[in-house]
Amino acid sequence: MQGIHRALPVYLLMGVAAISVSAQQADDSQFKYGLAPQNVVESRLASYTRKNSEREPAVRRLFEEAGCMGDALTEQSVKGTKAPNLLCTLPGASDSTIIVGAHFDLVEAGSGVVDNWTGVALLSSLYQSLAITQRQHTYVFVAFSGEEAGLIGSTAFVKQLGDRRMRIKAMVNLDTLGLSDTKVWVTHADERLVGWLAGVAKVLNLPIAAVNVDNVGTTDSEPFRQKKIPAITVHSITPETLKILHSRADKIEAVHVDEYYRTYHLVAAYLALLDQKLE
Ligand SMILES: [Zn+2]
């Protein structure tokens, strides 16, 4: 592993309202996104359940609370797991699609808050962040079933795409957030997707580092990569915190809420930027 997180300057919280930030690159494009307040993001984090069987309904409640409901919220049954994948769609002007994914199932040794309620609970807030304005791309927020049993939900999702996978321009996977500031699995990520994320972090002065987990495990971005869909996994694992996963130490007290909220902010801005950067 490399790129270990160092202490960073105190972060100034930005407003709840939509903000626009000038990209520093040659183009002067603007990207807009909203931010759910930190207390809302923290209460969504605290709404976890320890039972695998109750996780998917709990994610559904968060999506509905965030305004993703009715036809926008659909289940996809998955062979090999009881719980379905849960999909929240934010329609864009085109059917070119950006997938934002996180798994909801847990290893019951701990409470599964870190791995991966931190990721899946953020999907609803990210939906809100993007829904403030009309987007070019369609965004699909996918809560995956069966990750811990071998990427079952994400593999099934990719398989059912068939030729429609050509529409998927990027997959952003969130797995195990809030142990530290934002980390990226660079060796298993699309180069352009990493570059744009680093650019947004620089513009917003938010911390980011590379921590590769090649020898640690795998995650839901991999089935997408196998089908040549550009993908990136955002996490927060460091050599020091790795032991928390799949253990009794995986509990809400292990989550650093300020770091967690910074990751939310960064990913919200990033997803808004991808709408402009991707074809
Ligand atoms: Zn896990």
GROMACS .gro file of C-alpha atoms and ligand atoms in nm:
model
  280
    1MET     CA    1   0.000   0.000   0.000
    2GLN     CA    2   0.107   0.352  -0.062
    3GLY     CA    3   0.003   0.716  -0.038
    4ILE     CA    4  -0.075   0.703   0.331
    5HIS     CA    5  -0.296   0.980   0.463
    6ARG     CA    6  -0.127   1.271   0.640
    7ALA     CA    7  -0.273   1.535   0.868
    8LEU     CA    8  -0.448   1.805   0.670
    9PRO     CA    9  -0.567   2.159   0.738
   10VAL     CA   10  -0.900   2.218   0.908
   11TYR     CA   11  -1.182   2.207   0.662
   12LEU     CA   12  -1.438   2.487   0.639
   13LEU     CA   13  -1.788   2.358   0.590
   14MET     CA   14  -1.962   2.496   0.286
   15GLY     CA   15  -2.325   2.595   0.270
   16VAL     CA   16  -2.619   2.363   0.233
   17ALA     CA   17  -2.737   2.543  -0.077
   18ALA     CA   18  -2.618   2.453  -0.420
   19ILE     CA   19  -2.277   2.590  -0.489
   20SER     CA   20  -2.095   2.630  -0.812
   21VAL     CA   21  -1.725   2.599  -0.845
   22SER     CA   22  -1.510   2.704  -1.134
   23ALA     CA   23  -1.303   2.424  -1.265
   24GLN     CA   24  -0.942   2.525  -1.272
   25GLN     CA   25  -0.876   2.375  -1.611
   26ALA     CA   26  -0.861   2.574  -1.932
   27ASP     CA   27  -1.233   2.543  -1.984
   28ASP     CA   28  -1.434   2.767  -1.755
   29SER     CA   29  -1.716   2.523  -1.705
   30GLN     CA   30  -1.928   2.535  -1.393
   31PHE     CA   31  -2.061   2.237  -1.207
   32LYS     CA   32  -2.347   2.254  -0.966
   33TYR     CA   33  -2.446   2.026  -0.685
   34GLY     CA   34  -2.629   2.045  -0.356
   35LEU     CA   35  -2.510   1.921  -0.021
   36ALA     CA   36  -2.728   1.761   0.241
   37PRO     CA   37  -2.634   1.910   0.580
   38GLN     CA   38  -2.390   1.714   0.791
   39ASN     CA   39  -2.650   1.636   1.060
   40VAL     CA   40  -2.872   1.475   0.794
   41VAL     CA   41  -2.584   1.270   0.655
   42GLU     CA   42  -2.495   1.162   1.010
   43SER     CA   43  -2.852   1.063   1.093
   44ARG     CA   44  -2.866   0.852   0.777
   45LEU     CA   45  -2.544   0.686   0.891
   46ALA     CA   46  -2.696   0.620   1.234
   47SER     CA   47  -3.005   0.457   1.080
   48TYR     CA   48  -2.819   0.130   1.009
   49THR     CA   49  -2.947  -0.211   1.103
   50ARG     CA   50  -2.721  -0.504   1.191
   51LYS     CA   51  -2.945  -0.759   1.020
   52ASN     CA   52  -2.873  -0.848   0.661
   53SER     CA   53  -3.241  -0.917   0.600
   54GLU     CA   54  -3.336  -0.562   0.703
   55ARG     CA   55  -3.073  -0.379   0.508
   56GLU     CA   56  -3.240  -0.345   0.172
   57PRO     CA   57  -3.565  -0.207   0.322
   58ALA     CA   58  -3.354   0.037   0.527
   59VAL     CA   59  -3.181   0.164   0.212
   60ARG     CA   60  -3.520   0.194   0.044
   61ARG     CA   61  -3.643   0.417   0.327
   62LEU     CA   62  -3.341   0.646   0.284
   63PHE     CA   63  -3.400   0.678  -0.090
   64GLU     CA   64  -3.767   0.757  -0.036
   65GLU     CA   65  -3.684   1.015   0.229
   66ALA     CA   66  -3.446   1.175  -0.022
   67GLY     CA   67  -3.722   1.194  -0.283
   68CYS     CA   68  -3.637   0.889  -0.495
   69MET     CA   69  -3.959   0.689  -0.504
   70GLY     CA   70  -4.231   0.546  -0.728
   71ASP     CA   71  -4.111   0.449  -1.074
   72ALA     CA   72  -3.765   0.588  -1.000
   73LEU     CA   73  -3.703   0.318  -0.739
   74THR     CA   74  -3.689  -0.039  -0.865
   75GLU     CA   75  -3.573  -0.378  -0.742
   76GLN     CA   76  -3.373  -0.623  -0.947
   77SER     CA   77  -3.386  -0.978  -0.821
   78VAL     CA   78  -3.050  -1.150  -0.797
   79LYS     CA   79  -2.996  -1.522  -0.833
   80GLY     CA   80  -2.806  -1.655  -0.534
   81THR     CA   81  -2.909  -1.391  -0.278
   82LYS     CA   82  -3.240  -1.336  -0.105
   83ALA     CA   83  -3.220  -0.959  -0.118
   84PRO     CA   84  -3.252  -0.783  -0.455
   85ASN     CA   85  -3.037  -0.502  -0.589
   86LEU     CA   86  -3.214  -0.169  -0.535
   87LEU     CA   87  -3.190   0.090  -0.815
   88CYS     CA   88  -3.271   0.461  -0.790
   89THR     CA   89  -3.273   0.635  -1.127
   90LEU     CA   90  -3.226   1.008  -1.186
   91PRO     CA   91  -3.316   1.055  -1.554
   92GLY     CA   92  -3.095   1.283  -1.759
   93ALA     CA   93  -3.140   1.437  -2.103
   94SER     CA   94  -2.973   1.133  -2.261
   95ASP     CA   95  -2.957   0.765  -2.176
   96SER     CA   96  -2.579   0.776  -2.141
   97THR     CA   97  -2.548   0.656  -1.785
   98ILE     CA   98  -2.328   0.699  -1.480
   99ILE     CA   99  -2.361   0.424  -1.219
  100VAL     CA  100  -2.301   0.507  -0.854
  101GLY     CA  101  -2.287   0.186  -0.652
  102ALA     CA  102  -2.241   0.058  -0.299
  103HIS     CA  103  -2.321  -0.275  -0.134
  104PHE     CA  104  -2.559  -0.305   0.159
  105ASP     CA  105  -2.494  -0.660   0.279
  106LEU     CA  106  -2.263  -0.716   0.574
  107VAL     CA  107  -2.044  -0.973   0.743
  108GLU     CA  108  -2.225  -1.020   1.073
  109ALA     CA  109  -1.910  -1.036   1.285
  110GLY     CA  110  -1.958  -0.664   1.339
  111SER     CA  111  -2.240  -0.421   1.276
  112GLY     CA  112  -2.137  -0.358   0.917
  113VAL     CA  113  -2.158   0.018   0.955
  114VAL     CA  114  -1.812   0.081   0.817
  115ASP     CA  115  -1.835  -0.198   0.556
  116ASN     CA  116  -2.058  -0.083   0.400
  117TRP     CA  117  -2.342   0.115   0.548
  118THR     CA  118  -2.113   0.418   0.514
  119GLY     CA  119  -2.117   0.374   0.137
  120VAL     CA  120  -2.475   0.268   0.079
  121ALA     CA  121  -2.627   0.528   0.313
  122LEU     CA  122  -2.452   0.799   0.112
  123LEU     CA  123  -2.633   0.706  -0.211
  124SER     CA  124  -2.951   0.885  -0.102
  125SER     CA  125  -2.764   1.205  -0.015
  126LEU     CA  126  -2.575   1.190  -0.345
  127TYR     CA  127  -2.905   1.151  -0.527
  128GLN     CA  128  -3.021   1.473  -0.360
  129SER     CA  129  -2.695   1.646  -0.447
  130LEU     CA  130  -2.743   1.578  -0.816
  131ALA     CA  131  -3.121   1.616  -0.839
  132ILE     CA  132  -3.108   1.994  -0.790
  133THR     CA  133  -3.064   2.054  -1.161
  134GLN     CA  134  -3.124   1.881  -1.495
  135ARG     CA  135  -2.829   1.660  -1.592
  136GLN     CA  136  -2.714   1.544  -1.933
  137HIS     CA  137  -2.639   1.190  -1.814
  138THR     CA  138  -2.881   0.956  -1.647
  139TYR     CA  139  -2.756   0.856  -1.301
  140VAL     CA  140  -2.842   0.518  -1.155
  141PHE     CA  141  -2.769   0.472  -0.786
  142VAL     CA  142  -2.740   0.100  -0.721
  143ALA     CA  143  -2.747  -0.058  -0.377
  144PHE     CA  144  -2.592  -0.399  -0.437
  145SER     CA  145  -2.683  -0.721  -0.265
  146GLY     CA  146  -2.441  -1.005  -0.198
  147GLU     CA  147  -2.104  -0.831  -0.224
  148GLU     CA  148  -1.950  -1.019   0.066
  149ALA     CA  149  -2.064  -1.351  -0.078
  150GLY     CA  150  -1.861  -1.287  -0.395
  151LEU     CA  151  -1.981  -0.973  -0.578
  152ILE     CA  152  -2.308  -1.150  -0.657
  153GLY     CA  153  -2.530  -0.842  -0.692
  154SER     CA  154  -2.289  -0.635  -0.899
  155THR     CA  155  -2.203  -0.932  -1.122
  156ALA     CA  156  -2.573  -0.994  -1.185
  157PHE     CA  157  -2.627  -0.625  -1.257
  158VAL     CA  158  -2.353  -0.618  -1.520
  159LYS     CA  159  -2.472  -0.943  -1.674
  160GLN     CA  160  -2.829  -0.822  -1.724
  161LEU     CA  161  -2.706  -0.508  -1.901
  162GLY     CA  162  -2.623  -0.704  -2.214
  163ASP     CA  163  -2.560  -0.461  -2.499
  164ARG     CA  164  -2.695  -0.175  -2.288
  165ARG     CA  165  -2.359  -0.176  -2.113
  166MET     CA  166  -2.237   0.046  -2.400
  167ARG     CA  167  -2.447   0.325  -2.247
  168ILE     CA  168  -2.261   0.305  -1.915
  169LYS     CA  169  -1.994   0.574  -1.930
  170ALA     CA  170  -1.861   0.529  -1.577
  171MET     CA  171  -1.911   0.335  -1.255
  172VAL     CA  172  -1.825   0.499  -0.924
  173ASN     CA  173  -1.817   0.251  -0.635
  174LEU     CA  174  -1.827   0.349  -0.268
  175ASP     CA  175  -1.702   0.087  -0.024
  176THR     CA  176  -1.598   0.143   0.339
  177LEU     CA  177  -1.592   0.517   0.397
  178GLY     CA  178  -1.515   0.737   0.696
  179LEU     CA  179  -1.224   0.546   0.849
  180SER     CA  180  -1.004   0.827   0.721
  181ASP     CA  181  -1.024   1.090   0.448
  182THR     CA  182  -1.098   0.987   0.092
  183LYS     CA  183  -0.886   0.710  -0.058
  184VAL     CA  184  -0.880   0.570  -0.411
  185TRP     CA  185  -0.784   0.224  -0.533
  186VAL     CA  186  -0.578   0.366  -0.817
  187THR     CA  187  -0.432   0.045  -0.959
  188HIS     CA  188  -0.786  -0.082  -1.028
  189ALA     CA  189  -0.937   0.244  -1.153
  190ASP     CA  190  -0.979   0.411  -1.489
  191GLU     CA  191  -0.704   0.669  -1.534
  192ARG     CA  192  -0.931   0.951  -1.649
  193LEU     CA  193  -1.174   0.892  -1.364
  194VAL     CA  194  -0.886   0.919  -1.115
  195GLY     CA  195  -0.758   1.237  -1.278
  196TRP     CA  196  -1.093   1.414  -1.259
  197LEU     CA  197  -1.141   1.313  -0.897
  198ALA     CA  198  -0.798   1.446  -0.808
  199GLY     CA  199  -0.881   1.768  -0.997
  200VAL     CA  200  -1.205   1.821  -0.803
  201ALA     CA  201  -1.024   1.754  -0.475
  202LYS     CA  202  -0.769   2.020  -0.567
  203VAL     CA  203  -1.031   2.277  -0.664
  204LEU     CA  204  -1.225   2.220  -0.341
  205ASN     CA  205  -0.914   2.180  -0.126
  206LEU     CA  206  -1.039   1.843  -0.001
  207PRO     CA  207  -0.794   1.566   0.090
  208ILE     CA  208  -0.746   1.260  -0.126
  209ALA     CA  209  -0.482   0.988  -0.141
  210ALA     CA  210  -0.413   0.663  -0.319
  211VAL     CA  211  -0.431   0.345  -0.113
  212ASN     CA  212  -0.430   0.032  -0.322
  213VAL     CA  213  -0.599  -0.274  -0.181
  214ASP     CA  214  -0.492  -0.528  -0.443
  215ASN     CA  215  -0.378  -0.776  -0.182
  216VAL     CA  216  -0.667  -0.710   0.054
  217GLY     CA  217  -0.979  -0.807  -0.132
  218THR     CA  218  -1.212  -0.704  -0.408
  219THR     CA  219  -1.526  -0.495  -0.453
  220ASP     CA  220  -1.823  -0.416  -0.678
  221SER     CA  221  -1.632  -0.212  -0.936
  222GLU     CA  222  -1.452  -0.523  -1.058
  223PRO     CA  223  -1.738  -0.684  -1.259
  224PHE     CA  224  -1.772  -0.352  -1.444
  225ARG     CA  225  -1.400  -0.337  -1.517
  226GLN     CA  226  -1.413  -0.690  -1.652
  227LYS     CA  227  -1.664  -0.564  -1.911
  228LYS     CA  228  -1.438  -0.268  -1.997
  229ILE     CA  229  -1.665  -0.014  -1.827
  230PRO     CA  230  -1.452   0.267  -1.676
  231ALA     CA  231  -1.475   0.231  -1.299
  232ILE     CA  232  -1.331   0.370  -0.978
  233THR     CA  233  -1.358   0.267  -0.613
  234VAL     CA  234  -1.356   0.530  -0.339
  235HIS     CA  235  -1.280   0.399   0.012
  236SER     CA  236  -1.103   0.505   0.333
  237ILE     CA  237  -0.892   0.204   0.425
  238THR     CA  238  -0.539   0.251   0.550
  239PRO     CA  239  -0.294  -0.012   0.674
  240GLU     CA  240  -0.383   0.095   1.028
  241THR     CA  241  -0.760   0.061   0.987
  242LEU     CA  242  -0.774  -0.249   0.771
  243LYS     CA  243  -0.823  -0.475   1.074
  244ILE     CA  244  -1.161  -0.310   1.149
  245LEU     CA  245  -1.324  -0.474   0.847
  246HIS     CA  246  -1.521  -0.795   0.908
  247SER     CA  247  -1.455  -0.774   1.282
  248ARG     CA  248  -1.635  -0.664   1.597
  249ALA     CA  249  -1.453  -0.333   1.562
  250ASP     CA  250  -1.676  -0.252   1.266
  251LYS     CA  251  -1.915  -0.026   1.453
  252ILE     CA  252  -2.038   0.328   1.422
  253GLU     CA  253  -1.776   0.460   1.664
  254ALA     CA  254  -1.510   0.368   1.408
  255VAL     CA  255  -1.650   0.621   1.161
  256HIS     CA  256  -1.494   0.968   1.168
  257VAL     CA  257  -1.790   1.184   1.078
  258ASP     CA  258  -1.597   1.486   0.955
  259GLU     CA  259  -1.388   1.272   0.724
  260TYR     CA  260  -1.702   1.093   0.613
  261TYR     CA  261  -1.874   1.421   0.531
  262ARG     CA  262  -1.570   1.543   0.337
  263THR     CA  263  -1.587   1.228   0.125
  264TYR     CA  264  -1.957   1.297   0.064
  265HIS     CA  265  -1.877   1.652  -0.044
  266LEU     CA  266  -1.598   1.540  -0.274
  267VAL     CA  267  -1.799   1.264  -0.440
  268ALA     CA  268  -2.104   1.490  -0.487
  269ALA     CA  269  -1.892   1.749  -0.669
  270TYR     CA  270  -1.715   1.477  -0.865
  271LEU     CA  271  -2.038   1.320  -0.990
  272ALA     CA  272  -2.159   1.663  -1.104
  273LEU     CA  273  -1.831   1.720  -1.289
  274LEU     CA  274  -1.850   1.378  -1.459
  275ASP     CA  275  -2.172   1.492  -1.626
  276GLN     CA  276  -1.964   1.745  -1.818
  277LYS     CA  277  -1.648   1.544  -1.869
  278LEU     CA  278  -1.793   1.216  -1.994
  279GLU     CA  279  -1.923   1.176  -2.348
  280ZN      ZN  280  -1.655  -0.634   0.342
   0.00000   0.00000   0.00000
